[in-house]
mmCIF file of C-alpha atoms in Angstrom:
data_model
loop_
_atom_site.group_PDB
_atom_site.id
_atom_site.type_symbol
_atom_site.label_atom_id
_atom_site.label_comp_id
_atom_site.label_asym_id
_atom_site.label_seq_id
_atom_site.Cartn_x
_atom_site.Cartn_y
_atom_site.Cartn_z
ATOM 1 C CA MET A 1 0.052 0.120 -0.061
ATOM 2 C CA PRO A 2 1.138 3.445 -1.094
ATOM 3 C CA ASP A 3 2.793 5.848 1.568
ATOM 4 C CA ALA A 4 -0.332 7.742 2.439
ATOM 5 C CA ARG A 5 0.666 10.257 4.751
ATOM 6 C CA PRO A 6 -1.597 13.642 4.524
ATOM 7 C CA GLU A 7 1.930 15.723 4.502
ATOM 8 C CA ARG A 8 3.365 13.871 1.539
ATOM 9 C CA LEU A 9 0.182 14.984 -0.499
ATOM 10 C CA GLY A 10 0.395 18.006 0.595
ATOM 11 C CA VAL A 11 -3.285 17.872 1.950
ATOM 12 C CA VAL A 12 -3.380 19.954 5.384
ATOM 13 C CA SER A 13 -2.113 24.258 5.240
ATOM 14 C CA TRP A 14 -3.389 25.242 8.452
ATOM 15 C CA THR A 15 -3.262 28.796 7.543
ATOM 16 C CA SER A 16 -6.599 27.902 7.257
ATOM 17 C CA ARG A 17 -8.938 24.183 6.932
ATOM 18 C CA ASP A 18 -11.151 26.255 4.422
ATOM 19 C CA GLN A 19 -8.701 27.053 2.226
ATOM 20 C CA ASP A 20 -7.292 23.779 1.775
ATOM 21 C CA LEU A 21 -11.066 21.985 0.788
ATOM 22 C CA GLN A 22 -11.413 25.239 -1.921
ATOM 23 C CA ARG A 23 -7.860 23.866 -3.332
ATOM 24 C CA LEU A 24 -8.703 21.182 -3.739
ATOM 25 C CA LYS A 25 -12.000 21.533 -5.191
ATOM 26 C CA ARG A 26 -10.147 23.501 -7.956
ATOM 27 C CA GLY A 27 -8.203 21.010 -8.098
ATOM 28 C CA LEU A 28 -11.428 18.868 -9.129
ATOM 29 C CA GLU A 29 -11.262 21.076 -12.556
ATOM 30 C CA ASN A 30 -8.099 20.349 -14.116
ATOM 31 C CA GLU A 31 -8.369 18.289 -17.296
ATOM 32 C CA TYR A 32 -6.527 14.969 -15.370
ATOM 33 C CA TYR A 33 -9.461 14.687 -13.032
ATOM 34 C CA GLY A 34 -11.803 15.389 -16.055
ATOM 35 C CA LEU A 35 -10.353 12.364 -18.165
ATOM 36 C CA LEU A 36 -11.638 10.364 -14.699
ATOM 37 C CA LEU A 37 -14.693 12.117 -14.235
ATOM 38 C CA ASN A 38 -14.940 10.156 -18.339
ATOM 39 C CA LYS A 39 -13.548 7.368 -17.961
ATOM 40 C CA LEU A 40 -15.912 6.964 -15.301
ATOM 41 C CA GLN A 41 -18.726 8.109 -17.669
ATOM 42 C CA PHE A 42 -18.425 5.145 -20.439
ATOM 43 C CA CYS A 43 -18.543 2.606 -17.531
ATOM 44 C CA GLU A 44 -21.296 3.810 -15.315
ATOM 45 C CA SER A 45 -24.905 5.475 -16.490
ATOM 46 C CA ILE A 46 -25.260 6.678 -13.143
ATOM 47 C CA PHE A 47 -22.124 9.533 -13.666
ATOM 48 C CA ARG A 48 -23.835 10.592 -17.019
ATOM 49 C CA GLN A 49 -26.007 13.025 -14.364
ATOM 50 C CA PHE A 50 -22.932 14.735 -14.000
ATOM 51 C CA THR A 51 -20.675 17.870 -15.149
ATOM 52 C CA ALA A 52 -17.862 17.998 -13.459
ATOM 53 C CA TRP A 53 -16.524 16.749 -10.327
ATOM 54 C CA SER A 54 -18.180 19.769 -8.701
ATOM 55 C CA ASP A 55 -21.369 18.266 -9.435
ATOM 56 C CA VAL A 56 -20.397 15.510 -8.286
ATOM 57 C CA VAL A 57 -19.569 16.560 -4.504
ATOM 58 C CA GLU A 58 -22.530 19.064 -4.600
ATOM 59 C CA PHE A 59 -24.452 15.994 -5.383
ATOM 60 C CA MET A 60 -22.907 13.898 -2.519
ATOM 61 C CA HIS A 61 -22.751 16.890 0.114
ATOM 62 C CA THR A 62 -27.117 17.251 -0.381
ATOM 63 C CA GLY A 63 -29.633 14.259 1.895
ATOM 64 C CA SER A 64 -29.256 11.396 3.050
ATOM 65 C CA SER A 65 -25.926 9.431 3.215
ATOM 66 C CA ARG A 66 -28.621 6.139 2.559
ATOM 67 C CA ASN A 67 -28.987 7.194 -0.650
ATOM 68 C CA PRO A 68 -29.110 4.202 -2.691
ATOM 69 C CA GLU A 69 -26.779 6.476 -5.335
ATOM 70 C CA LYS A 70 -24.621 7.760 -3.289
ATOM 71 C CA ASN A 71 -22.973 4.360 -2.178
ATOM 72 C CA ASP A 72 -23.205 3.624 -5.948
ATOM 73 C CA ILE A 73 -21.302 6.934 -6.837
ATOM 74 C CA LEU A 74 -18.813 5.415 -4.333
ATOM 75 C CA LYS A 75 -18.353 1.579 -5.215
ATOM 76 C CA ALA A 76 -17.480 3.106 -8.279
ATOM 77 C CA ILE A 77 -14.855 5.215 -6.574
ATOM 78 C CA LEU A 78 -13.018 3.041 -4.729
ATOM 79 C CA LEU A 79 -13.860 -0.091 -7.441
ATOM 80 C CA HIS A 80 -11.299 2.310 -10.134
ATOM 81 C CA HIS A 81 -9.050 2.908 -7.007
ATOM 82 C CA GLY A 82 -8.756 -0.149 -6.715
ATOM 83 C CA LYS A 83 -7.728 -1.095 -9.747
ATOM 84 C CA ASP A 84 -4.708 1.299 -10.633
ATOM 85 C CA ARG A 85 -4.027 3.396 -6.984
ATOM 86 C CA ASN A 86 -4.489 6.456 -8.533
ATOM 87 C CA PRO A 87 -3.993 8.954 -5.688
ATOM 88 C CA ARG A 88 -6.399 11.937 -8.144
ATOM 89 C CA TRP A 89 -9.222 9.021 -6.579
ATOM 90 C CA ARG A 90 -7.996 9.591 -2.661
ATOM 91 C CA THR A 91 -8.750 13.160 -3.521
ATOM 92 C CA ILE A 92 -11.483 12.870 -4.777
ATOM 93 C CA LEU A 93 -12.788 11.458 -2.012
ATOM 94 C CA LEU A 94 -11.131 13.008 0.129
ATOM 95 C CA VAL A 95 -13.257 16.035 -0.799
ATOM 96 C CA ILE A 96 -16.311 14.440 -0.880
ATOM 97 C CA PHE A 97 -15.731 13.161 3.176
ATOM 98 C CA TRP A 98 -14.583 16.165 4.255
ATOM 99 C CA PRO A 99 -17.257 17.606 5.758
ATOM 100 C CA THR A 100 -17.152 13.584 7.638
ATOM 101 C CA LEU A 101 -13.883 14.055 8.724
ATOM 102 C CA ALA A 102 -14.358 18.170 9.883
ATOM 103 C CA SER A 103 -17.177 16.459 12.572
ATOM 104 C CA ILE A 104 -14.941 13.203 13.228
ATOM 105 C CA HIS A 105 -12.332 15.893 13.754
ATOM 106 C CA TRP A 106 -14.439 18.145 16.249
ATOM 107 C CA GLN A 107 -15.904 14.261 17.944
ATOM 108 C CA LYS A 108 -12.592 13.442 18.888
ATOM 109 C CA ARG A 109 -11.014 16.137 20.369
ATOM 110 C CA HIS A 110 -10.633 14.616 24.192
ATOM 111 C CA TRP A 111 -8.548 12.984 22.264
ATOM 112 C CA ASP A 112 -6.110 14.553 21.567
ATOM 113 C CA PRO A 113 -5.747 19.227 22.452
ATOM 114 C CA ASP A 114 -3.790 19.675 19.473
ATOM 115 C CA PRO A 115 -6.247 20.568 16.200
ATOM 116 C CA ASP A 116 -3.740 20.784 13.933
ATOM 117 C CA GLU A 117 -2.076 17.136 14.694
ATOM 118 C CA ARG A 118 -5.551 15.803 15.541
ATOM 119 C CA TRP A 119 -6.449 16.547 11.680
ATOM 120 C CA VAL A 120 -3.514 15.055 10.104
ATOM 121 C CA ASN A 121 -4.473 11.528 12.209
ATOM 122 C CA VAL A 122 -8.209 12.208 10.899
ATOM 123 C CA ILE A 123 -6.417 12.451 7.646
ATOM 124 C CA TRP A 124 -3.874 10.410 7.798
ATOM 125 C CA ALA A 125 -6.942 7.194 9.423
ATOM 126 C CA PHE A 126 -8.643 7.907 6.425
ATOM 127 C CA ILE A 127 -6.287 7.402 3.598
ATOM 128 C CA HIS A 128 -5.632 4.028 4.994
ATOM 129 C CA ALA A 129 -9.141 3.177 5.530
ATOM 130 C CA ILE A 130 -9.983 4.042 1.757
ATOM 131 C CA CYS A 131 -7.352 2.404 0.512
ATOM 132 C CA CYS A 132 -7.500 -1.153 2.869
ATOM 133 C CA ILE A 133 -11.129 -1.276 1.901
ATOM 134 C CA ASP A 134 -12.594 -4.191 -0.584
ATOM 135 C CA VAL A 135 -15.647 -3.429 -1.932
ATOM 136 C CA ASN A 136 -16.050 -6.862 -3.198
ATOM 137 C CA GLN A 137 -16.581 -7.779 0.268
ATOM 138 C CA ARG A 138 -18.592 -4.744 1.492
ATOM 139 C CA PRO A 139 -20.494 -3.304 -1.566
ATOM 140 C CA ASP A 140 -23.581 -1.601 0.401
ATOM 141 C CA ARG A 141 -23.375 1.061 2.905
ATOM 142 C CA LEU A 142 -19.936 2.541 1.661
ATOM 143 C CA VAL A 143 -20.901 5.660 3.671
ATOM 144 C CA GLN A 144 -21.059 4.072 7.124
ATOM 145 C CA LYS A 145 -18.127 1.318 6.733
ATOM 146 C CA ILE A 146 -16.200 4.183 5.701
ATOM 147 C CA PHE A 147 -16.869 6.516 8.777
ATOM 148 C CA ASN A 148 -16.529 3.524 10.792
ATOM 149 C CA ASP A 149 -13.340 2.774 9.810
ATOM 150 C CA THR A 150 -11.485 5.669 10.124
ATOM 151 C CA VAL A 151 -12.409 6.116 13.496
ATOM 152 C CA HIS A 152 -11.672 2.548 14.231
ATOM 153 C CA ARG A 153 -7.839 3.332 12.866
ATOM 154 C CA LEU A 154 -8.309 6.890 14.698
ATOM 155 C CA TYR A 155 -8.440 4.990 18.257
ATOM 156 C CA ASP A 156 -5.958 2.624 17.137
ATOM 157 C CA GLU A 157 -3.027 5.123 16.436
ATOM 158 C CA TYR A 158 -3.709 7.210 19.661
ATOM 159 C CA SER A 159 -4.505 4.309 21.448
ATOM 160 C CA HIS A 160 -1.340 3.143 20.327
ATOM 161 C CA GLN A 161 0.474 7.002 21.774
ATOM 162 C CA TRP A 162 -1.483 7.016 24.238
ATOM 163 C CA LYS A 163 0.590 2.783 25.225
ATOM 164 C CA LEU A 164 3.682 4.222 24.310
ATOM 165 C CA MET A 165 3.345 7.526 26.851
ATOM 166 C CA LYS A 166 1.848 5.365 29.832
ATOM 167 C CA ASN A 167 5.129 3.314 29.656
ATOM 168 C CA GLU A 168 7.556 6.875 28.912
ATOM 169 C CA VAL A 169 5.879 8.148 31.853
ATOM 170 C CA SER A 170 6.837 5.014 33.937
ATOM 171 C CA THR A 171 10.296 5.064 33.326
ATOM 172 C CA ASP A 172 12.957 3.325 35.040
ATOM 173 C CA PRO A 173 13.999 4.701 38.227
ATOM 174 C CA THR A 174 17.858 3.953 37.364
ATOM 175 C CA GLU A 175 17.396 5.626 33.807
ATOM 176 C CA ILE A 176 15.812 9.132 35.357
ATOM 177 C CA GLU A 177 18.192 8.865 38.538
ATOM 178 C CA LYS A 178 21.027 8.448 35.570
ATOM 179 C CA ILE A 179 20.263 11.564 33.606
ATOM 180 C CA LYS A 180 19.454 13.619 37.591
ATOM 181 C CA GLU A 181 23.215 12.571 37.338
ATOM 182 C CA LEU A 182 24.250 14.886 34.357
ATOM 183 C CA ALA A 183 21.598 17.551 35.822
ATOM 184 C CA LYS A 184 23.955 17.985 38.366
ATOM 185 C CA GLY A 185 27.316 18.988 36.110
ATOM 186 C CA VAL A 186 30.509 18.373 36.180
ATOM 187 C CA GLU A 187 33.038 19.884 38.518
ATOM 188 C CA ASP A 188 36.825 21.075 37.946
ATOM 189 C CA ILE A 189 36.228 21.754 33.801
ATOM 190 C CA GLY A 190 38.131 24.155 31.658
ATOM 191 C CA PHE A 191 36.792 28.423 31.496
ATOM 192 C CA ALA A 192 34.665 27.388 28.416
ATOM 193 C CA GLU A 193 33.055 24.897 29.384
ATOM 194 C CA VAL A 194 32.016 26.165 32.861
ATOM 195 C CA GLU A 195 30.351 28.839 30.570
ATOM 196 C CA LEU A 196 28.197 26.508 28.622
ATOM 197 C CA ARG A 197 26.717 25.080 32.063
ATOM 198 C CA LYS A 198 25.950 27.891 33.377
ATOM 199 C CA ASP A 199 23.308 27.454 30.449
ATOM 200 C CA ASN A 200 23.031 25.040 31.403
ATOM 201 C CA GLU A 201 22.166 25.618 34.958
ATOM 202 C CA ALA A 202 19.954 28.275 33.666
ATOM 203 C CA GLU A 203 17.761 25.976 31.063
ATOM 204 C CA ILE A 204 17.455 23.355 33.362
ATOM 205 C CA LYS A 205 15.732 25.674 36.257
ATOM 206 C CA LYS A 206 13.900 27.837 34.086
ATOM 207 C CA LEU A 207 12.583 23.604 32.975
ATOM 208 C CA GLN A 208 12.552 22.675 36.313
ATOM 209 C CA ARG A 209 9.508 26.122 36.607
ATOM 210 C CA PHE A 210 7.703 24.546 33.975
ATOM 211 C CA LEU A 211 7.644 20.954 35.007
ATOM 212 C CA ARG A 212 6.251 22.383 38.847
ATOM 213 C CA GLU A 213 4.071 24.539 36.980
ATOM 214 C CA ASP A 214 2.304 20.752 35.326
ATOM 215 C CA ILE A 215 3.297 21.732 32.089
ATOM 216 C CA ILE A 216 5.608 19.023 30.909
ATOM 217 C CA SER A 217 5.568 16.458 32.712
ATOM 218 C CA GLU A 218 8.580 14.958 34.623
ATOM 219 C CA ALA A 219 8.973 12.009 31.625
ATOM 220 C CA ASP A 220 9.113 15.183 29.442
ATOM 221 C CA PHE A 221 11.291 17.277 31.046
ATOM 222 C CA PHE A 222 13.895 14.003 31.594
ATOM 223 C CA LEU A 223 13.486 13.824 27.861
ATOM 224 C CA ILE A 224 14.662 17.252 26.899
ATOM 225 C CA ILE A 225 17.308 17.468 28.910
ATOM 226 C CA GLY A 226 19.000 13.799 27.731
ATOM 227 C CA THR A 227 18.349 15.028 24.141
ATOM 228 C CA ARG A 228 18.517 19.671 23.483
ATOM 229 C CA ILE A 229 20.960 20.471 26.601
ATOM 230 C CA TYR A 230 23.442 16.378 27.261
ATOM 231 C CA GLY A 231 23.031 15.831 23.197
ATOM 232 C CA LYS A 232 21.881 12.536 23.435
ATOM 233 C CA SER A 233 19.930 11.564 20.404
ATOM 234 C CA ILE A 234 15.954 10.658 20.206
ATOM 235 C CA ALA A 235 16.728 7.848 18.002
ATOM 236 C CA GLU A 236 18.607 6.268 21.878
ATOM 237 C CA CYS A 237 16.190 7.508 23.518
ATOM 238 C CA ALA A 238 13.185 6.039 22.108
ATOM 239 C CA GLU A 239 16.156 2.720 22.287
ATOM 240 C CA GLU A 240 16.720 2.637 25.798
ATOM 241 C CA ARG A 241 13.389 2.932 26.715
ATOM 242 C CA GLY A 242 12.188 0.280 23.555
ATOM 243 C CA LEU A 243 9.900 3.158 21.966
ATOM 244 C CA ASP A 244 8.934 3.868 19.085
ATOM 245 C CA TYR A 245 11.165 6.681 17.773
ATOM 246 C CA GLU A 246 8.383 9.169 16.321
ATOM 247 C CA ALA A 247 6.707 8.493 19.114
ATOM 248 C CA VAL A 248 9.760 9.836 21.471
ATOM 249 C CA ARG A 249 9.999 12.829 18.962
ATOM 250 C CA LYS A 250 6.445 13.678 18.612
ATOM 251 C CA ARG A 251 6.142 13.345 22.054
ATOM 252 C CA ARG A 252 9.236 16.718 22.560
ATOM 253 C CA GLN A 253 7.409 18.565 20.025
ATOM 254 C CA ARG A 254 4.437 18.628 21.572
ATOM 255 C CA ALA A 255 6.354 19.065 25.020
ATOM 256 C CA GLU A 256 8.204 22.286 23.341
ATOM 257 C CA ALA A 257 5.210 23.567 22.219
ATOM 258 C CA ARG A 258 3.764 24.039 25.648
ATOM 259 C CA ILE A 259 6.575 25.784 26.480
ATOM 260 C CA ARG A 260 6.780 27.951 24.220
ATOM 261 C CA ARG A 261 2.508 28.736 24.199
ATOM 262 C CA ALA A 262 3.368 28.780 28.132
ATOM 263 C CA GLU A 263 6.781 31.525 27.041
ATOM 264 C CA LYS A 264 4.404 33.917 24.833
ATOM 265 C CA LYS A 265 1.836 34.800 27.778
ATOM 266 C CA ILE A 266 5.218 35.534 30.312
#
């Protein structure tokens, strides 16, 4: 299956999701998407009522999701996508399901307080859902099927992250003590290193304040110290704790984002 991460598809631009949707809709007007519509019109009579993809999108966005014609339209698109894996089919489906995905994004806000990252994960779950669907096995109620599969995949993604976070919080106490020892600095070193240590100690004190104020967790605190101050790589930290590299990277990213927001308020 192709790598369908939304950032690689160029889907998410966080100036505005509405602007993203309008950009995608304009893209459907180009000749390449027109050829896909012509292909469907030749093979599937239901598409002959439409003159452009905008007509298809409007039809899919109005009325009941249980309309059998809507199921036929999705079935045809998914069948052609299954045959050639042309990424343009995925863009068409993304525009069609955009209101549904926006609804999921809002409904699951308690899973992730970061709306940008949550939206990326929703799109990622949706793309994977449509890439894995087998229309021959499930030809009916496709709207509900895609909705359910997207939510399930989104839950699986966050469930994995929650487990990793739990593991990080319960880091081996001996490992925490090792990092604490590093944070004490080293005696009898040269002048330049003394200055560096002073800078490091100031940074550690700042992080300690954010820890006391519950802006970051203890695990976040030692992760940032280890990687930002004492030069450990994220890969090393992940390997030592038996965690996924991306999970550790994202954890540090989220913690530092919270710190930046807190600093702006000072």
